Coordinates of C-alpha atoms and ligand atoms in Angstrom, one line a residue:
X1287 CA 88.3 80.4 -9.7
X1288 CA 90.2 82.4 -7.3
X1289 CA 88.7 83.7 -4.4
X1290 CA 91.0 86.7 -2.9
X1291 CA 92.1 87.6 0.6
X1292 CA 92.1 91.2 -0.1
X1293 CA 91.7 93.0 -3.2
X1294 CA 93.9 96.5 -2.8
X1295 CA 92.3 99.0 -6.1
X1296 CA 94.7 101.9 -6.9
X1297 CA 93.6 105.2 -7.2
X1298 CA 91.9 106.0 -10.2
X1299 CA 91.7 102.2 -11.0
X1300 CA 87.7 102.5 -10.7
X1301 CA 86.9 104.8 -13.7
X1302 CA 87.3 101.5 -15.7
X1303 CA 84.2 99.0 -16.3
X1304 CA 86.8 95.9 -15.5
X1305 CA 87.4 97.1 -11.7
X1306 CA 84.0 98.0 -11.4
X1307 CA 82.9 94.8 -12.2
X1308 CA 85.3 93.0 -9.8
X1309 CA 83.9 95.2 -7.1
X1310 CA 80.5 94.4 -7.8
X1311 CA 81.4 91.1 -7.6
X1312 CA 83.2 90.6 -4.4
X1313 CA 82.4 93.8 -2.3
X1314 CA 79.4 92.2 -0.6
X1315 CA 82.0 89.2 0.5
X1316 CA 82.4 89.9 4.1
X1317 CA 85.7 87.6 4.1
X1318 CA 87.0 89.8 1.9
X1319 CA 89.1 92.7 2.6
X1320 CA 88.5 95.4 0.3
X1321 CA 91.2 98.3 0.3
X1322 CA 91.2 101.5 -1.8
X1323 CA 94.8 103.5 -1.8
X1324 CA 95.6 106.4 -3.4
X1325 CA 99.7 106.0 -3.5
X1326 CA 101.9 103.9 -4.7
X1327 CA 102.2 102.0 -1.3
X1328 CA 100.4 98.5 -1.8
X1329 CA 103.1 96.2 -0.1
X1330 CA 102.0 97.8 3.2
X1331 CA 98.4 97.0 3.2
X1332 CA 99.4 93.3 2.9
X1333 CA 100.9 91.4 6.2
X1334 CA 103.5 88.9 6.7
X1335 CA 106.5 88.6 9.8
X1336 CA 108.5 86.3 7.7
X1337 CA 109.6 85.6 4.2
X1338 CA 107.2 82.9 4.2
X1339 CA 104.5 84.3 5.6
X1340 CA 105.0 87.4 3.1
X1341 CA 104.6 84.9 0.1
X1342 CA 101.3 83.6 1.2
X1343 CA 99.9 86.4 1.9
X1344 CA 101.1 88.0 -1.3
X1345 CA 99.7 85.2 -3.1
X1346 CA 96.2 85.8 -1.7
X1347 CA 96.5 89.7 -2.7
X1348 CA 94.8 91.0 -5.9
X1349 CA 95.8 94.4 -6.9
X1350 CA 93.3 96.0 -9.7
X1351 CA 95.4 98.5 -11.3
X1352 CA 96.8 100.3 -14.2
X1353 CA 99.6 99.7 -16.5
X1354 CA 101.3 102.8 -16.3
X1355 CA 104.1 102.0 -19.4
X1356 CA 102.9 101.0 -22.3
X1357 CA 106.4 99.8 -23.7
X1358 CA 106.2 96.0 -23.8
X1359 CA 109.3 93.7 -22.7
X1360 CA 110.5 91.6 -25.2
X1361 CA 109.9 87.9 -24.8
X1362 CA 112.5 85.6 -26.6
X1363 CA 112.1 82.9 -27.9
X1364 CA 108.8 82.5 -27.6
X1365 CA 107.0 85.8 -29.0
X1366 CA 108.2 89.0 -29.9
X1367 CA 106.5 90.9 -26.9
X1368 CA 105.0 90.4 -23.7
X1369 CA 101.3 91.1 -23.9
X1370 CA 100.9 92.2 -20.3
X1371 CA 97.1 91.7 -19.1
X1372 CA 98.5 90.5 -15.8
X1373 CA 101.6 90.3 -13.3
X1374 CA 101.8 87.2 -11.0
X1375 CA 100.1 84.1 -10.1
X1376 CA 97.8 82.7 -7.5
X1377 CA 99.9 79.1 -8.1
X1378 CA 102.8 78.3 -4.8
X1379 CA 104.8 76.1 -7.4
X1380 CA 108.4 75.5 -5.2
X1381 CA 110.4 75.3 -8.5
X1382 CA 108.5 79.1 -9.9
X1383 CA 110.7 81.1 -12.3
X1384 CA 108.7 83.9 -10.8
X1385 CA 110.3 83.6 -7.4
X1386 CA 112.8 85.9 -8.1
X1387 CA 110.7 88.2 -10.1
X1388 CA 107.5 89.7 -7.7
X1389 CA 109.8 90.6 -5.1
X1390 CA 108.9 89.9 -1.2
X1391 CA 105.0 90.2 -1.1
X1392 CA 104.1 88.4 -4.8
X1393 CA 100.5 89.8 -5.5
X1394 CA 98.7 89.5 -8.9
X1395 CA 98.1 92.7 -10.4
X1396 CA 95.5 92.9 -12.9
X1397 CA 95.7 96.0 -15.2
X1398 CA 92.3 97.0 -16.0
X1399 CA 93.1 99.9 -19.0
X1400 CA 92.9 97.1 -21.5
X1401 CA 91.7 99.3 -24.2
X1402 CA 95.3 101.6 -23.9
X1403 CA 97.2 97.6 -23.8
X1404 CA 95.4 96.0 -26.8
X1405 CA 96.1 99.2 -28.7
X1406 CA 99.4 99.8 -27.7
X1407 CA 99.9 96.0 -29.3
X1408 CA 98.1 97.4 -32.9
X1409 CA 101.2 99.8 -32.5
X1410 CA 103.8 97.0 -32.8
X1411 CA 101.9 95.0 -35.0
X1412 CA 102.0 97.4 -37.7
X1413 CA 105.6 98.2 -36.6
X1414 CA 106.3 94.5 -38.0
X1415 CA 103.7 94.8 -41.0
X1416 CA 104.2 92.7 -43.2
X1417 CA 105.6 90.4 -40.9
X1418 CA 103.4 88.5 -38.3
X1419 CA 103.9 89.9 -34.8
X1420 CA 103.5 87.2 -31.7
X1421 CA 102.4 88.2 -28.2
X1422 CA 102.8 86.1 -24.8
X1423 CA 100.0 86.8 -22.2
X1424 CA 101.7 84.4 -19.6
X1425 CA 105.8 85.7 -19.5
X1426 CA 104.9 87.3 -16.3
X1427 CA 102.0 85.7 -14.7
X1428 CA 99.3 82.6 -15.4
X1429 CA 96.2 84.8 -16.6
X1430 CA 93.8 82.0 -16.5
X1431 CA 92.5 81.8 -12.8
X1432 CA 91.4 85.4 -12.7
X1433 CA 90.2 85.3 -16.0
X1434 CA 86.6 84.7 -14.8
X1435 CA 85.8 88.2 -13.7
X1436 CA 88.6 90.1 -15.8
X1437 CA 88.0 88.7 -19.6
X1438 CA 91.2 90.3 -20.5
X1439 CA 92.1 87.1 -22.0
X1440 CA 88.5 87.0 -24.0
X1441 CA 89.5 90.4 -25.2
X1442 CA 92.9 89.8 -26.2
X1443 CA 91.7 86.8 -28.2
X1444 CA 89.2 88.2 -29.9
X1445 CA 91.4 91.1 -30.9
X1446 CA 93.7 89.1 -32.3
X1447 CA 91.3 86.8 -34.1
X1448 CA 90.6 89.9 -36.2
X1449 CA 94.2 90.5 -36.9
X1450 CA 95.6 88.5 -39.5
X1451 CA 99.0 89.7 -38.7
X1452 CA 98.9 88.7 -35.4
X1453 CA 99.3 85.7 -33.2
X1454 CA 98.7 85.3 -29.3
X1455 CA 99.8 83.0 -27.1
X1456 CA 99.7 81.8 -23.5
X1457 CA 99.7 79.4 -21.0
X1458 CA 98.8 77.8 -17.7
X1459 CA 98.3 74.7 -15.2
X1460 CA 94.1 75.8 -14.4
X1461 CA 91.4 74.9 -16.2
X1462 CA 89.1 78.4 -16.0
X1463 CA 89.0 78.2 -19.8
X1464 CA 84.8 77.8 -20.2
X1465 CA 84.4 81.7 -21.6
X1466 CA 87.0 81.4 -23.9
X1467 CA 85.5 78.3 -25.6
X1468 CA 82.9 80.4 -28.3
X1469 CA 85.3 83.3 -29.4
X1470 CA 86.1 83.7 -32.7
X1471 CA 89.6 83.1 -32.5
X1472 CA 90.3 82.6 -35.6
X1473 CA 93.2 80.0 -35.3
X1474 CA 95.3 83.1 -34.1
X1475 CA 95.7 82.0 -30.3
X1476 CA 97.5 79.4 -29.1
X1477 CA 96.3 77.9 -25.3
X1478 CA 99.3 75.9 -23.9
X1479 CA 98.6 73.4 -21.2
X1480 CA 101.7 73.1 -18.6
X1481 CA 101.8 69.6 -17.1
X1482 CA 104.2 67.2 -15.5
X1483 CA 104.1 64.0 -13.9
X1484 CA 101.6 63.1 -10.6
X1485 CA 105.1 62.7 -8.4
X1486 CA 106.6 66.2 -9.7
X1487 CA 102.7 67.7 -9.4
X1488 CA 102.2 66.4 -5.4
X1489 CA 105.9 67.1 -4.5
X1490 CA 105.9 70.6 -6.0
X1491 CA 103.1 72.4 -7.1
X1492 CA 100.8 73.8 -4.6
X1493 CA 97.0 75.8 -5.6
X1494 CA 97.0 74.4 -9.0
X1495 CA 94.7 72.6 -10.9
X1496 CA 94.9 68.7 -10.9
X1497 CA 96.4 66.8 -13.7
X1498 CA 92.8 65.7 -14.9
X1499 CA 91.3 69.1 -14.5
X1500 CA 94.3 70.4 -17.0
X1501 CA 94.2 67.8 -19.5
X1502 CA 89.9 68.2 -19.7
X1503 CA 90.5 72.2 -20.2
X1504 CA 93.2 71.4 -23.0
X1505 CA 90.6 68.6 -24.7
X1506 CA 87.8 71.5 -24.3
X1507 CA 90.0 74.0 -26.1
X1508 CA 91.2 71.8 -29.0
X1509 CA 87.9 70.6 -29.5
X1510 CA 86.8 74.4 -29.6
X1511 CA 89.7 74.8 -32.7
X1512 CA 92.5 76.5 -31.0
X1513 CA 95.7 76.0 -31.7
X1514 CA 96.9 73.3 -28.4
X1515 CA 100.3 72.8 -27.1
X1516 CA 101.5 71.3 -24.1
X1517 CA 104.8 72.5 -22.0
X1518 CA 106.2 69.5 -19.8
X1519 CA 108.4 71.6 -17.5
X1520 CA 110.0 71.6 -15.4
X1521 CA 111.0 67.7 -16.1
X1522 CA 112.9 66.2 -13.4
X1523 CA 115.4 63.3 -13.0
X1524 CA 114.6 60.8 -10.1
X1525 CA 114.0 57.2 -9.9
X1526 CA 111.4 55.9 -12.7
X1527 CA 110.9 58.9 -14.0
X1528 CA 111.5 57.4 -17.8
X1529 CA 108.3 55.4 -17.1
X1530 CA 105.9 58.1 -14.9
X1531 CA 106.9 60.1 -18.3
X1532 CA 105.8 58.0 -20.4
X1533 CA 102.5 56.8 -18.8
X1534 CA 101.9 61.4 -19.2
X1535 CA 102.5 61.3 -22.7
X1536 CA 100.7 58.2 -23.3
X1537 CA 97.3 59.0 -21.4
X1538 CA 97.6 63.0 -23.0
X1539 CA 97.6 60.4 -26.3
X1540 CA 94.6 58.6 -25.1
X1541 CA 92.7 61.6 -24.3
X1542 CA 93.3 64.2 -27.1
X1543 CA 90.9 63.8 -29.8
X1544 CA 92.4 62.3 -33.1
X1545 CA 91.2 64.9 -35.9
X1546 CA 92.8 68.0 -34.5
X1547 CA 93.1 71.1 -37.0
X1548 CA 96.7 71.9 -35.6
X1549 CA 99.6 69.7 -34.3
X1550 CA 100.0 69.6 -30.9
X1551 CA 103.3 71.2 -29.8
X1552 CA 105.0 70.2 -27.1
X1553 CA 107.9 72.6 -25.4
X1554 CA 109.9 70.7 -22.7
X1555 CA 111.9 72.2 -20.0
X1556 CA 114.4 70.4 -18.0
X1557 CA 114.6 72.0 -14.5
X1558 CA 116.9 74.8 -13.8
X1559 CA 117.9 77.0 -10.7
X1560 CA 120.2 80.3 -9.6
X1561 CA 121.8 80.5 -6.5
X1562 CA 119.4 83.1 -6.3
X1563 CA 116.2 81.4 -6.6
X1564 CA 117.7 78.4 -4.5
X1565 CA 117.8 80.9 -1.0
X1566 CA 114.4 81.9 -2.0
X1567 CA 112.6 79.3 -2.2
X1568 CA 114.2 77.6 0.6
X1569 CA 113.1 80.5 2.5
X1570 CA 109.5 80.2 1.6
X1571 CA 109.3 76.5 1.4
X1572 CA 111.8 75.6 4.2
X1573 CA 111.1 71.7 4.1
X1574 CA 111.3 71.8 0.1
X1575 CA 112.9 69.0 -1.4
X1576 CA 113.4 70.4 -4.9
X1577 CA 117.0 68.4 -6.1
X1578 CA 119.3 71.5 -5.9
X1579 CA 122.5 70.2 -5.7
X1580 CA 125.1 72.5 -7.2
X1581 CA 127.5 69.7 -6.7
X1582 CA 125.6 67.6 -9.4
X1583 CA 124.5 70.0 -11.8
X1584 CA 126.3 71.9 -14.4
X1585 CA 126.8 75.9 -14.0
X1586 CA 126.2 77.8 -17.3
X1587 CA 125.8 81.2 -18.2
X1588 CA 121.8 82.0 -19.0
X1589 CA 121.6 84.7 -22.3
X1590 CA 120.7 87.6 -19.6
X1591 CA 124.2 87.2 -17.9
X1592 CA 123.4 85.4 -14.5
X1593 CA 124.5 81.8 -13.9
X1594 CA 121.8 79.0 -13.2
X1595 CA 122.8 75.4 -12.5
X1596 CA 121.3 73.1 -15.5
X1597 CA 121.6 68.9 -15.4
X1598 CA 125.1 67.7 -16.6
X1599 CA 124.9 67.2 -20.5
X1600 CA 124.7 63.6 -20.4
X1601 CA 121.3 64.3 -18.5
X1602 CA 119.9 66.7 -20.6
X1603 CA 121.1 64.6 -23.6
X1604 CA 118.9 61.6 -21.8
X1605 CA 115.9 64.1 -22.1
X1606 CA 116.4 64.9 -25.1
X1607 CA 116.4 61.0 -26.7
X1608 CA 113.6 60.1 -24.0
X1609 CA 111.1 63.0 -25.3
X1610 CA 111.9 63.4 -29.0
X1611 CA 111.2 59.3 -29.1
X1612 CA 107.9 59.1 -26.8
X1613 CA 106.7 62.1 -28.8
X1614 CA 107.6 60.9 -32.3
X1615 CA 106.1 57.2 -31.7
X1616 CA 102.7 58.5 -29.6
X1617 CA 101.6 61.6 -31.1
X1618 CA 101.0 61.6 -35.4
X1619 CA 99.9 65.2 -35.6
X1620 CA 102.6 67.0 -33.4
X1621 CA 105.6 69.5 -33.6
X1622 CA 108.4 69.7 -31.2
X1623 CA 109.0 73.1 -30.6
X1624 CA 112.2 72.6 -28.0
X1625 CA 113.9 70.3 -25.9
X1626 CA 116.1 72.0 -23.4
Ligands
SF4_1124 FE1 104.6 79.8 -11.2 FE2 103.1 78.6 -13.1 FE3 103.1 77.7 -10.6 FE4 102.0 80.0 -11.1 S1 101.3 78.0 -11.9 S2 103.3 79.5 -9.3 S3 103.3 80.8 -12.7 S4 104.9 77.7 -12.0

């Protein structure tokens, strides 16, 4: 569970029972800063001389606030809208898509007018109706390490079990999954498990759950009836990697029960970088060595109009084979989703 630094509440933020029970629960913590503003001005109440410093300390921050728009982003291909419970994560992965995204001082906000979310979502379910409407609770964030003393994700699943035009969706590399075990779910939410190989894990990933820890939480949820899926991303290209693949697939193979209700899905994710991203992250991490080479990856235009350097097609090609083949011979109740 995550233990905060500092936990800055907006104004007004404490009418609701969610930031009044994350008070409770942490304002008798004397290692804990606990900060109350009435503007908008949160970056200021958290420190940090240096990029670097900025990103840690960010990381370390939890904001307890409202979502102020209620118009949800869009959140191709996965789901038809983001289901926004929470912005940001408490994970210091080097390769993060969210780099780029939480600006200088990356906090996690957790917006506590769930109520106003979960019914804005009934909106654009019956917007769709008779069609079947999917949400994504992790586009913007990993909601699973807070979950503990938010229960957003709780609510959201319950909410959609009793929707039988809805579906809901998320995932994450912790294991804080124990509450959402006895829900009645209904089949309706799908709990994806990120993984990747102990070298890409130890090189890259920093405050995440282990390997083990990740692949118990996934055998807990399966076994509770949830939909399971696993996203092996981002998959890298070094020596033996072929073979440290393989042995992941084929001890997830050992480890998942046999009579699942659903297939497992797998979505795998070669890695990918901007130019963008590449300056950040070598500012935060400055001893990083994430392969960013331009010179031997391909540049291609991403469907939001930036650049990002992918591996050469004769790499991702190699992927493609490698996965598609493990996954076919290893796994008898699966579906690929992607391979990109
Ligand atoms: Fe980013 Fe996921 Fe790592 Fe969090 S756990 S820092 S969202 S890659």
């Amino acid at each position: 569970m995550f233990i905060p630094k500092r936990i800055i509440f907006e104004k007004d933020s404490l009418q609701y029972e969610m930031a009044k029970d994350i008070l409770a629960k942490f304002k008798d913590n004397t290692k804990i800063e606990i900060i109350n503003v009435t503007s908008n001005k949160l970056k200021q109440h958290i420190p940090g001389d240096d990029l670097s410093a900025q990103y840690r300390e960010g990381k370390r921050t939890l904001v307890v606030g409202t979502k102020k728009s209620l118009k949800f982003q869009s959140c191709k291909p996965s789901a038809h809208y983001q289901l926004p419970l929470v912005s940001g994560c408490i994970g210091q992965c080097e390769y993060c898509y969210l780099n780029t995204k939480l600006g200088d001082k990356p906090f996690v906000k957790v917006h506590v007018n769930i109520d106003d979310i979960l019914n804005q979502g009934q909106k654009y379910i019956a917007e769709r109706l008779p069609d079947i409407t999917i949400f994504e609770g992790a586009a913007t964030s990993d909601p699973v390490p807070i979950e503990p003393y938010t229960h957003s994700l709780k609510k959201a699943i319950e909410f959609f079990g009793s929707r039988k035009n809805a579906r809901f969706r998320f995932v994450t590399k912790y294991n804080d999954i124990d509450s959402l075990l006895n829900l009645e779910h209904n089949g309706h939410t799908e709990i994806r498990f990120s993984i990747n190989t102990s070298y890409v894990i130890d090189q890259y990933e920093h405050f995440t759950a282990s390997w083990d820890k990740r692949i118990e939480a996934s055998i807990k949820v399966a076994e509770a009836g949830y939909p399971t899926g696993f996203l092996v991303a981002p998959v890298f290209i070094y020596p033996n990697w072929q073979n440290e693949y393989h042995d992941l697939l084929l001890q997830l193979r050992r480890k998942l029960p046999n009579n699942l209700k659903f297939p497992v899905t797998f979505e795998v994710i070669s890695h990918r970088y901007t130019t963008i991203a590449k300056n950040r992250i070598l500012n935060i991490f400055p001893n990083s060595n994430l392969p960013m080479n331009d010179e031997e990856r391909k540049f291609k235009y991403g469907q939001f109009g930036y650049g990002k350097y992918v591996y050469p097609n004769e790499s991702i090609n190699n992927i493609k084979q490698f996965f598609i083949k493990e996954i076919e011979e290893l796994f008898s109740n699966k579906e690929i989703k992607y391979i990109i």
